[in-house]
Structures are given as structure tokens and as C-alpha cells.
Short mmCIF file of C-alpha atoms in Angstrom, two decimals:
data_model
loop_
_atom_site.label_atom_id
_atom_site.label_comp_id
_atom_site.label_asym_id
_atom_site.label_seq_id
_atom_site.Cartn_x
_atom_site.Cartn_y
_atom_site.Cartn_z
CA MET A 905 69.24 54.51 215.32
CA ASP A 906 71.98 57.06 215.15
CA ASN A 907 70.74 60.34 213.30
CA SER A 908 73.65 62.44 213.91
CA PRO A 909 75.78 64.27 211.21
CA ARG A 910 78.84 61.78 211.50
CA ALA A 911 76.48 58.68 211.12
CA ALA A 912 74.60 60.20 208.09
CA PHE A 913 78.12 61.01 206.50
CA ILE A 914 79.23 57.33 207.05
CA LYS A 915 76.41 55.98 205.40
CA TRP A 916 76.00 58.02 202.51
CA PHE A 917 79.89 57.89 201.76
CA LEU A 918 79.80 54.02 201.77
CA LEU A 919 76.55 54.15 199.29
CA GLY A 920 77.99 56.68 197.05
CA GLY A 921 81.14 54.49 196.97
CA VAL A 922 79.06 51.68 195.77
CA VAL A 923 77.16 53.73 193.31
CA ALA A 924 80.56 55.30 192.04
CA SER A 925 81.83 51.60 191.74
CA LEU A 926 78.88 50.61 189.61
CA LEU A 927 79.13 53.62 187.41
CA LEU A 928 82.84 53.22 186.77
CA VAL A 929 82.68 49.56 185.97
CA SER A 930 79.71 49.76 183.91
CA GLN A 931 81.36 52.50 181.81
CA ALA A 932 84.55 50.60 181.49
CA ILE A 933 82.65 47.62 179.97
CA SER A 934 80.74 49.78 177.63
CA VAL A 935 84.02 51.34 176.31
CA GLY A 936 86.16 48.36 176.08
CA GLY A 937 88.15 48.73 179.41
CA ALA A 938 89.61 50.99 181.99
CA ALA A 939 91.80 53.08 179.66
CA GLY A 940 88.59 53.66 177.67
CA LEU A 941 87.41 55.68 180.39
CA LEU A 942 89.73 58.41 179.49
CA GLN A 943 87.91 59.02 176.04
CA VAL A 944 91.19 59.41 174.19
CA GLY A 945 90.18 60.77 170.64
CA GLU A 946 91.21 58.90 167.69
CA ALA A 947 92.02 62.33 165.89
CA ASN A 948 93.44 63.87 169.14
CA ASP A 949 97.14 65.08 169.20
CA LEU A 950 97.35 63.38 172.62
CA ARG A 951 96.97 59.93 171.31
CA PRO A 952 100.48 59.06 170.67
CA LEU A 953 101.42 60.38 174.14
CA ILE A 954 99.08 58.36 176.03
CA GLU A 955 99.57 55.20 173.95
CA ALA A 956 103.17 55.36 174.82
CA GLU A 957 102.13 55.14 178.43
CA LEU A 958 99.26 52.50 178.24
CA GLY A 959 99.90 50.78 174.94
CA GLU A 960 96.84 50.11 172.67
CA ILE A 961 93.84 51.43 174.05
CA PRO A 962 90.06 51.95 173.09
CA LEU A 963 89.54 55.06 171.19
CA ALA A 964 86.84 57.50 171.18
CA GLN A 965 85.46 59.24 167.86
CA GLY A 966 86.82 62.59 166.83
CA ARG A 967 88.72 64.59 169.58
CA GLY A 968 87.39 62.44 172.39
CA HIS A 969 86.76 64.17 175.93
CA ASP A 970 88.46 65.49 178.71
CA GLY A 971 89.82 62.80 180.70
CA GLN A 972 92.51 62.28 178.35
CA MET A 973 93.88 65.77 179.07
CA PHE A 974 93.69 65.37 182.94
CA TYR A 975 95.86 62.10 182.24
CA ALA A 976 98.45 63.94 180.06
CA ILE A 977 98.67 66.75 182.62
CA GLY A 978 99.20 64.39 185.31
CA LEU A 979 102.27 63.10 183.39
CA ASP A 980 103.48 66.92 182.87
CA LEU A 981 102.38 69.03 185.58
CA SER A 982 104.38 71.75 184.29
CA GLY A 983 102.71 71.74 180.89
CA ARG A 984 106.02 72.21 179.32
CA ASP A 985 105.95 69.35 177.05
CA VAL A 986 102.23 68.54 176.89
CA GLY A 987 101.17 71.87 176.66
CA PRO A 988 101.57 72.14 172.82
CA PHE A 989 99.01 69.32 172.34
CA LEU A 990 96.49 70.75 174.42
CA ASP A 991 93.44 72.97 173.33
CA HIS A 992 93.76 76.14 175.41
CA PRO A 993 96.83 74.88 177.25
CA GLY A 994 96.99 77.42 180.08
CA TYR A 995 93.14 77.13 180.54
CA ARG A 996 93.44 73.47 180.92
CA ILE A 997 96.96 73.68 183.15
CA ARG A 998 94.93 76.22 185.44
CA ARG A 999 92.82 73.47 186.60
CA ILE A 1000 95.65 71.49 187.98
CA LEU A 1001 94.40 69.86 191.28
CA TYR A 1002 92.79 66.71 190.02
CA PRO A 1003 95.75 65.42 187.77
CA ALA A 1004 98.33 66.70 190.34
CA VAL A 1005 96.54 64.51 193.27
CA ALA A 1006 95.90 61.63 191.16
CA SER A 1007 99.67 61.75 189.92
CA LEU A 1008 100.75 61.92 193.40
CA PHE A 1009 102.34 65.36 192.22
CA GLY A 1010 103.90 63.79 189.20
CA ARG A 1011 105.23 60.52 190.70
CA LEU A 1012 102.76 58.29 188.79
CA GLY A 1013 102.44 57.40 185.15
CA GLY A 1014 101.15 54.48 183.04
CA GLU A 1015 98.60 52.41 184.36
CA ALA A 1016 99.09 53.74 187.79
CA LEU A 1017 98.10 57.00 187.03
CA LEU A 1018 94.95 55.81 185.18
CA TYR A 1019 93.70 53.77 188.13
CA SER A 1020 94.73 56.51 190.57
CA MET A 1021 92.28 58.85 188.63
CA ILE A 1022 89.72 56.27 188.89
CA VAL A 1023 89.74 55.54 192.54
CA PHE A 1024 90.01 59.39 193.19
CA ALA A 1025 87.18 60.30 191.07
CA GLY A 1026 85.05 57.44 192.83
CA LEU A 1027 86.22 58.50 196.34
CA CYS A 1028 85.24 62.34 195.35
CA PHE A 1029 81.78 61.03 194.55
CA ALA A 1030 81.42 59.12 197.84
CA TRP A 1031 82.65 62.07 199.79
CA ALA A 1032 80.17 64.47 198.00
CA ALA A 1033 77.43 62.26 198.88
CA GLY A 1034 78.41 61.75 202.57
CA THR A 1035 79.04 65.62 203.02
CA THR A 1036 75.62 66.36 201.55
CA ALA A 1037 74.07 64.04 204.04
CA TRP A 1038 76.10 65.70 206.75
CA ILE A 1039 74.90 69.26 205.70
CA GLY A 1040 71.59 67.97 205.44
CA VAL A 1041 71.23 66.65 209.05
CA ARG A 1042 73.33 69.50 210.49
CA GLY A 1043 70.97 71.76 208.98
CA GLY A 1044 67.70 70.37 210.48
CA ARG A 1045 66.77 68.27 207.54
CA SER A 1046 67.23 64.70 206.22
CA ASP A 1047 70.27 62.86 205.26
CA TRP A 1048 68.38 61.86 202.06
CA LEU A 1049 69.31 65.13 200.41
CA ALA A 1050 72.48 63.16 199.73
CA LEU A 1051 70.30 61.95 196.72
CA ALA A 1052 71.03 65.31 195.03
CA VAL A 1053 74.67 63.90 194.45
CA VAL A 1054 74.01 60.27 194.12
CA LEU A 1055 71.02 60.47 191.61
CA ASN A 1056 72.75 63.44 189.84
CA PRO A 1057 73.28 62.67 186.20
CA GLY A 1058 75.45 65.45 185.88
CA VAL A 1059 77.85 64.08 188.53
CA TRP A 1060 77.43 60.70 187.13
CA LEU A 1061 78.94 61.97 183.86
CA SER A 1062 81.87 63.56 185.61
CA VAL A 1063 82.86 60.37 187.25
CA ARG A 1064 82.36 58.28 184.14
CA LEU A 1065 84.43 60.68 181.96
CA LEU A 1066 87.04 61.13 184.68
CA THR A 1067 86.91 64.84 184.57
CA SER A 1068 87.59 67.32 187.48
CA ASP A 1069 83.77 68.34 188.18
CA VAL A 1070 83.40 65.77 190.90
CA VAL A 1071 86.55 66.57 192.60
CA ALA A 1072 85.61 70.28 192.54
CA LEU A 1073 82.29 69.40 193.79
CA ALA A 1074 83.64 67.30 196.73
CA LEU A 1075 85.82 70.04 197.78
CA MET A 1076 83.19 72.87 197.49
CA LEU A 1077 80.71 70.62 199.65
CA GLY A 1078 83.53 70.12 202.20
CA GLY A 1079 84.06 73.83 202.20
CA LEU A 1080 80.18 74.32 202.90
CA ALA A 1081 80.35 71.87 205.67
CA ALA A 1082 83.35 73.62 207.36
CA TRP A 1083 81.69 76.99 206.87
CA MET A 1084 78.65 75.70 208.90
CA GLY A 1085 81.11 74.48 211.58
CA ARG A 1086 82.96 77.80 211.47
CA SER A 1087 85.91 76.19 210.89
CA ARG A 1088 88.75 78.07 209.00
CA LEU A 1089 89.22 74.83 206.87
CA SER A 1090 86.57 76.21 204.75
CA VAL A 1091 89.00 78.81 203.16
CA LEU A 1092 91.23 75.87 202.33
CA ALA A 1093 88.53 73.49 200.87
CA PHE A 1094 87.23 76.59 198.77
CA ALA A 1095 90.76 77.34 197.52
CA LEU A 1096 91.23 73.62 196.46
CA SER A 1097 88.04 73.63 194.74
CA GLY A 1098 88.85 76.77 192.74
CA LEU A 1099 92.21 74.96 191.70
CA THR A 1100 90.19 72.22 190.42
CA LYS A 1101 87.75 74.24 188.48
CA ASP A 1102 87.59 77.83 188.61
CA ALA A 1103 83.81 78.27 188.48
CA TYR A 1104 83.72 76.91 191.86
CA LEU A 1105 84.82 80.20 193.32
CA LEU A 1106 81.21 81.16 193.01
CA ALA A 1107 80.32 79.40 196.11
CA PRO A 1108 82.84 81.22 198.61
CA ILE A 1109 81.95 84.62 196.66
CA GLY A 1110 78.29 83.98 197.32
CA LEU A 1111 78.81 82.93 201.10
CA ALA A 1112 81.23 85.94 201.90
CA THR A 1113 80.31 88.50 204.65
CA ARG A 1114 81.59 92.09 205.42
CA LYS A 1115 83.21 90.30 208.39
CA ARG A 1116 83.83 86.92 206.80
CA TRP A 1117 85.23 88.32 203.65
CA LEU A 1118 88.39 86.10 203.36
CA VAL A 1119 86.52 82.89 202.59
CA ALA A 1120 86.25 84.47 199.16
CA ALA A 1121 89.43 86.50 198.96
CA VAL A 1122 91.93 83.72 199.87
CA PRO A 1123 90.34 81.32 197.28
CA ALA A 1124 90.41 84.09 194.71
CA ALA A 1125 94.05 85.17 195.25
CA VAL A 1126 95.42 81.61 195.17
CA LEU A 1127 93.69 81.01 191.87
CA LEU A 1128 94.63 84.42 190.42
CA GLY A 1129 98.43 83.69 191.81
CA TRP A 1130 98.54 80.35 190.20
CA ALA A 1131 96.86 81.63 186.88
CA ALA A 1132 99.41 84.40 186.67
CA TRP A 1133 102.22 81.93 187.17
CA VAL A 1134 100.74 79.82 184.28
CA SER A 1135 100.72 82.81 182.15
CA THR A 1136 104.29 83.09 182.47
CA GLN A 1137 104.93 79.67 181.13
CA MET A 1138 102.22 79.63 178.17
CA GLU A 1139 99.38 81.46 176.65
CA GLY A 1140 95.90 81.22 178.41
CA GLY A 1141 96.42 81.04 182.09
CA LEU A 1142 94.28 84.06 182.78
CA SER A 1143 91.90 83.36 179.75
CA PRO A 1144 88.20 82.56 180.26
CA SER A 1145 88.31 80.40 177.11
CA ASP A 1146 85.20 80.76 175.21
CA ASN A 1147 82.69 80.12 177.96
CA PHE A 1148 80.91 83.24 178.25
CA SER A 1149 78.84 85.49 176.27
CA LEU A 1150 76.03 88.46 176.64
CA PRO A 1151 73.11 87.46 178.92
CA LEU A 1152 71.05 84.74 177.31
CA MET A 1153 72.90 85.01 173.82
CA GLY A 1154 74.77 81.56 174.33
CA LEU A 1155 71.25 79.79 174.64
CA VAL A 1156 69.72 81.48 171.85
CA GLU A 1157 72.94 80.56 169.73
CA SER A 1158 72.66 77.05 170.90
CA VAL A 1159 69.02 76.34 169.90
CA SER A 1160 69.89 75.77 166.31
CA ASN A 1161 72.35 72.80 167.24
CA TRP A 1162 69.66 71.13 169.43
CA SER A 1163 68.07 69.43 166.62
CA THR A 1164 71.22 67.57 165.89
CA LEU A 1165 71.37 66.21 169.50
CA GLU A 1166 70.40 62.64 170.42
CA TRP A 1167 67.63 62.17 173.03
CA ARG A 1168 69.99 61.56 175.78
CA ASP A 1169 71.77 64.88 175.17
CA LEU A 1170 68.59 66.68 174.94
CA ALA A 1171 67.48 65.21 178.48
CA TYR A 1172 70.70 66.38 179.87
CA MET A 1173 69.98 69.88 178.47
CA GLY A 1174 66.48 69.85 179.78
CA ILE A 1175 67.92 69.15 183.30
CA ALA A 1176 70.46 72.00 183.06
CA LEU A 1177 68.08 74.44 181.73
CA THR A 1178 65.52 73.56 184.51
CA ALA A 1179 68.29 73.81 187.29
CA VAL A 1180 69.20 77.33 186.09
CA ALA A 1181 65.43 78.58 185.95
CA VAL A 1182 64.66 76.95 189.28
CA GLY A 1183 67.81 78.48 190.82
CA LEU A 1184 67.01 82.09 189.41
CA VAL A 1185 63.31 81.62 191.17
CA VAL A 1186 64.80 80.35 194.42
CA SER A 1187 67.37 83.09 194.54
CA LEU A 1188 64.57 85.86 194.03
CA ARG A 1189 61.88 84.44 196.25
CA ASN A 1190 63.66 82.53 199.16
CA ARG A 1191 65.78 85.36 200.67
CA THR A 1192 66.29 83.56 204.04
CA THR A 1193 68.29 80.62 202.84
CA TRP A 1194 72.28 80.84 203.68
CA LEU A 1195 72.82 79.26 200.54
CA ARG A 1196 71.13 82.14 198.34
CA GLY A 1197 74.38 83.89 197.17
CA PRO A 1198 75.94 80.80 195.74
CA ILE A 1199 72.68 79.87 194.00
CA VAL A 1200 72.28 83.59 192.65
CA PHE A 1201 75.82 83.11 191.22
CA TRP A 1202 75.60 79.61 189.63
CA SER A 1203 72.20 80.63 188.07
CA LEU A 1204 73.80 83.96 186.64
CA LEU A 1205 76.48 81.84 185.41
CA GLY A 1206 73.97 79.89 183.52
CA ALA A 1207 72.62 82.99 181.95
CA VAL A 1208 76.22 84.39 180.79
CA SER A 1209 77.27 80.86 179.43
CA SER A 1210 78.21 80.79 175.64
CA SER A 1211 77.25 78.25 173.31
CA ALA A 1212 80.39 76.24 174.04
CA VAL A 1213 78.65 75.47 177.16
CA TRP A 1214 74.98 75.03 176.00
CA ASP A 1215 75.55 73.44 172.43
CA PHE A 1216 75.74 69.99 174.19
CA GLY A 1217 73.64 68.80 177.12
CA ASN A 1218 76.60 66.84 178.32
CA ASN A 1219 78.74 70.04 178.80
CA ALA A 1220 75.83 72.06 180.22
CA LEU A 1221 74.66 69.20 182.80
CA ARG A 1222 78.25 68.83 184.13
CA ALA A 1223 78.57 72.55 184.38
CA PHE A 1224 75.10 73.13 186.49
CA ALA A 1225 75.23 69.86 188.39
CA PRO A 1226 76.61 71.67 191.38
CA LEU A 1227 73.50 74.03 191.30
CA ILE A 1228 71.15 70.92 191.74
CA VAL A 1229 72.88 70.28 194.72
CA LEU A 1230 72.87 73.68 196.33
CA LEU A 1231 69.14 73.86 195.61
CA ALA A 1232 68.54 70.63 197.40
CA LEU A 1233 70.72 72.17 200.53
CA SER A 1234 69.07 75.23 200.50
CA ARG A 1235 66.18 73.79 202.48
CA THR A 1236 68.69 73.42 205.50
CA GLU A 1237 68.75 75.79 208.16
CA PHE A 1238 71.97 77.71 209.24
CA HIS A 1239 72.15 81.36 210.65
CA ASP A 1240 75.47 82.35 209.41
CA LEU A 1241 75.30 86.15 210.02
CA GLU A 1242 76.98 87.12 213.19
CA SER A 1243 74.90 90.37 213.33
CA GLU A 1244 72.70 92.43 211.36
CA THR A 1245 75.60 94.39 209.95
CA ASP A 1246 77.29 91.30 208.84
CA ALA A 1247 75.51 91.16 205.43
CA PRO A 1248 76.61 89.07 202.49
CA LEU A 1249 79.27 90.83 200.67
CA TRP A 1250 77.56 90.35 197.23
CA ARG A 1251 74.70 92.63 198.34
CA LEU A 1252 76.82 95.50 199.25
CA PRO A 1253 76.37 97.23 195.78
CA PHE A 1254 72.69 97.03 196.25
CA ASP A 1255 72.85 98.41 199.80
CA LEU A 1256 74.97 101.33 198.63
CA VAL A 1257 72.45 102.21 195.91
CA ARG A 1258 69.59 102.04 198.50
CA PHE A 1259 71.53 104.13 200.88
CA GLY A 1260 72.43 106.81 198.32
CA GLY A 1261 68.61 106.68 197.41
CA ARG A 1262 67.72 107.39 200.92
CA ARG A 1263 70.13 110.32 201.25
CA ASN A 1264 68.84 111.83 197.99
CA GLY A 1265 65.32 111.60 199.45
CA THR A 1266 64.19 109.16 196.84
#
């Protein structure tokens, strides 16, 4: 039996494709059809625009979910026409890659755009599973680490709701695989993941070293450049929305809302909280894993996330689904430092403090 990374990728890519298909088909059946995957809200301002493209469609309660926003942005990538109907338009347009690619950069509309979004989400799920298996085998572990994607309920939610999380995850994992192969394509993959969802910049920032700092600098510059351009067109291109708070305050403020949640949302919340807590423990105790930096930053993100993230298990689990994958891959072995002086860039402030203490004789 071929146990190569390539064989592992192919096997789990195919398995991931089957699982993604089951998720999408079952969700479409439960919400009344393929258009129901967009979760267009009955009270959302985007409803007339989307119904003009798709006709009568199944509607979600209230304001709906994010899939409808990506569909609308795919119809108008500049955001000039659709922007007024979006909440935080600059913040939404900043995450441009999913709707841009799904719409073939503005060429698709109507049902073609809808089905392109569905296929793209499924392919990204399959790619994420295959790439995780590839990293697992390349790192001296089992391809079964791909289960961190295939059985990850946070990734399931992204696929079923047609949000950008699964696309960003696939690109981030592609960046990690390229990093292991010492390929410059890692910079491109991380830059694209940042344009899909900005939080995914945490991975290259955590990986960057004093000699290989471009892996973080280039993606950050690309995202900042795009966000700056968006800011010239509409408000909020550089805004963090309302996703951050003082450490742990978001969690504290959200506790009172948890009693109103259904059991499924509470389960999602429990998984997300466990991932963040385990991430903090692993980042403190396992100092040898090459993924320590990304795990540190994703875990700290959980600590400073606001109640907008922690109020609902759905949001929290999608936000920290990548941390579950990183924790699984932290068991792989990869010596990414070229020398003892090529330390992770994120440790530089601590090293300077330590050096200053030695100079002062403390």
C-alpha cells in the first residue's frame, strides 16, 4: 500500500468530496432547495436583490446568515451598488476572495453563481481534508489526522452555510504544506487566505522567523493594501467590526445569553471553548511543535474575541475550527528553523526583554 503524502492527499480529497456532497445535499433538502443554502433572511435588505436573480427562494428567519452576503458581493465585486444593503459593507467587501472566485471575477450571476459557490465550498472542504492528510504523513504521523477536518463541526457549518471559513481554511492549509516543502507558494497561499478571512493571517504571523519574515509581511501588506482601497470606496475597509474586546470580557458578557441557546448551539459553544483552552495549554507546554506560533495566536484570539463572537455557538465554532486542525497537526514533526539564530519572529519581544535583563544583571 502506498503511504506517500501524495497518496494520502488523493484518498482524503476524495473522501472529503463525498462528505462535502452529503453535507450540502442534506442541508439543501432541509432548507427547501439549493437557494436555501444562502440563508436569505426574510427581513434582510438583500432579499429583493437576490430574488431578482433567483426568483422565489426559501427564506430564513430574521436577517438570515452570511451566505447571502457572499452571493450579493459576487454580483457586485466593487460593492458600489450592493454596499448600502450590507451591514459593515467595507468589512464584508474586505473578505473578497470567495465571492470573487465563485463568480469567476464578476462573470457569473443567477443560478450559475449559486452553484459555483456550492461547488467551490465543497472542493475547498475536500482540499482541506487532503492537505491535512498530506501534512500528517509528511510530518511522520498518520493521514487519519485529516479527521480534524472531515469530522470538524465548525467546518461543516461553513460548508452548509456557504461562508468563507472553509475557503480560508483550505488556503491556510495549502500554505502550511508549502511551508513544509520550503516553497515560496506558501506566501501566495497565506495572502489569499487573508483576503478570504483576515483572521487567517494569524498562521503566517505565527510561522514567520527572523530570516523568513516575508511569509507574514507579504500577506499582511496585501490585505492592508486591499483594505485601504476598500476604505476609499466605502466606510469600514480597515474596521475590525465589533469582534474584539478586552481579554475574556467577551466571554463574560456572553454568559448571560447562553441560557437562551438551544442544545446544539450550546454544544458548539462547548467545542469552541475547549479548543481555545486546549490551545492555550498546548502553546504553553509544547514548545517544540512547529505550529506553536499559530496555535498561540489563534488561542489568544479566542481570549480577546467579543460577545459578537461568543454570543452564539455557531459563530464561535466557525471562528475557532482552524484551531482544532492546528492542534491535530501539532503532533507532526518538522524542523523549520535553519539555525539557532533563526528564531520565530513572534518571540522577538520576549528575547529582547530577556537580553535586557541579562545586561542589567537581573
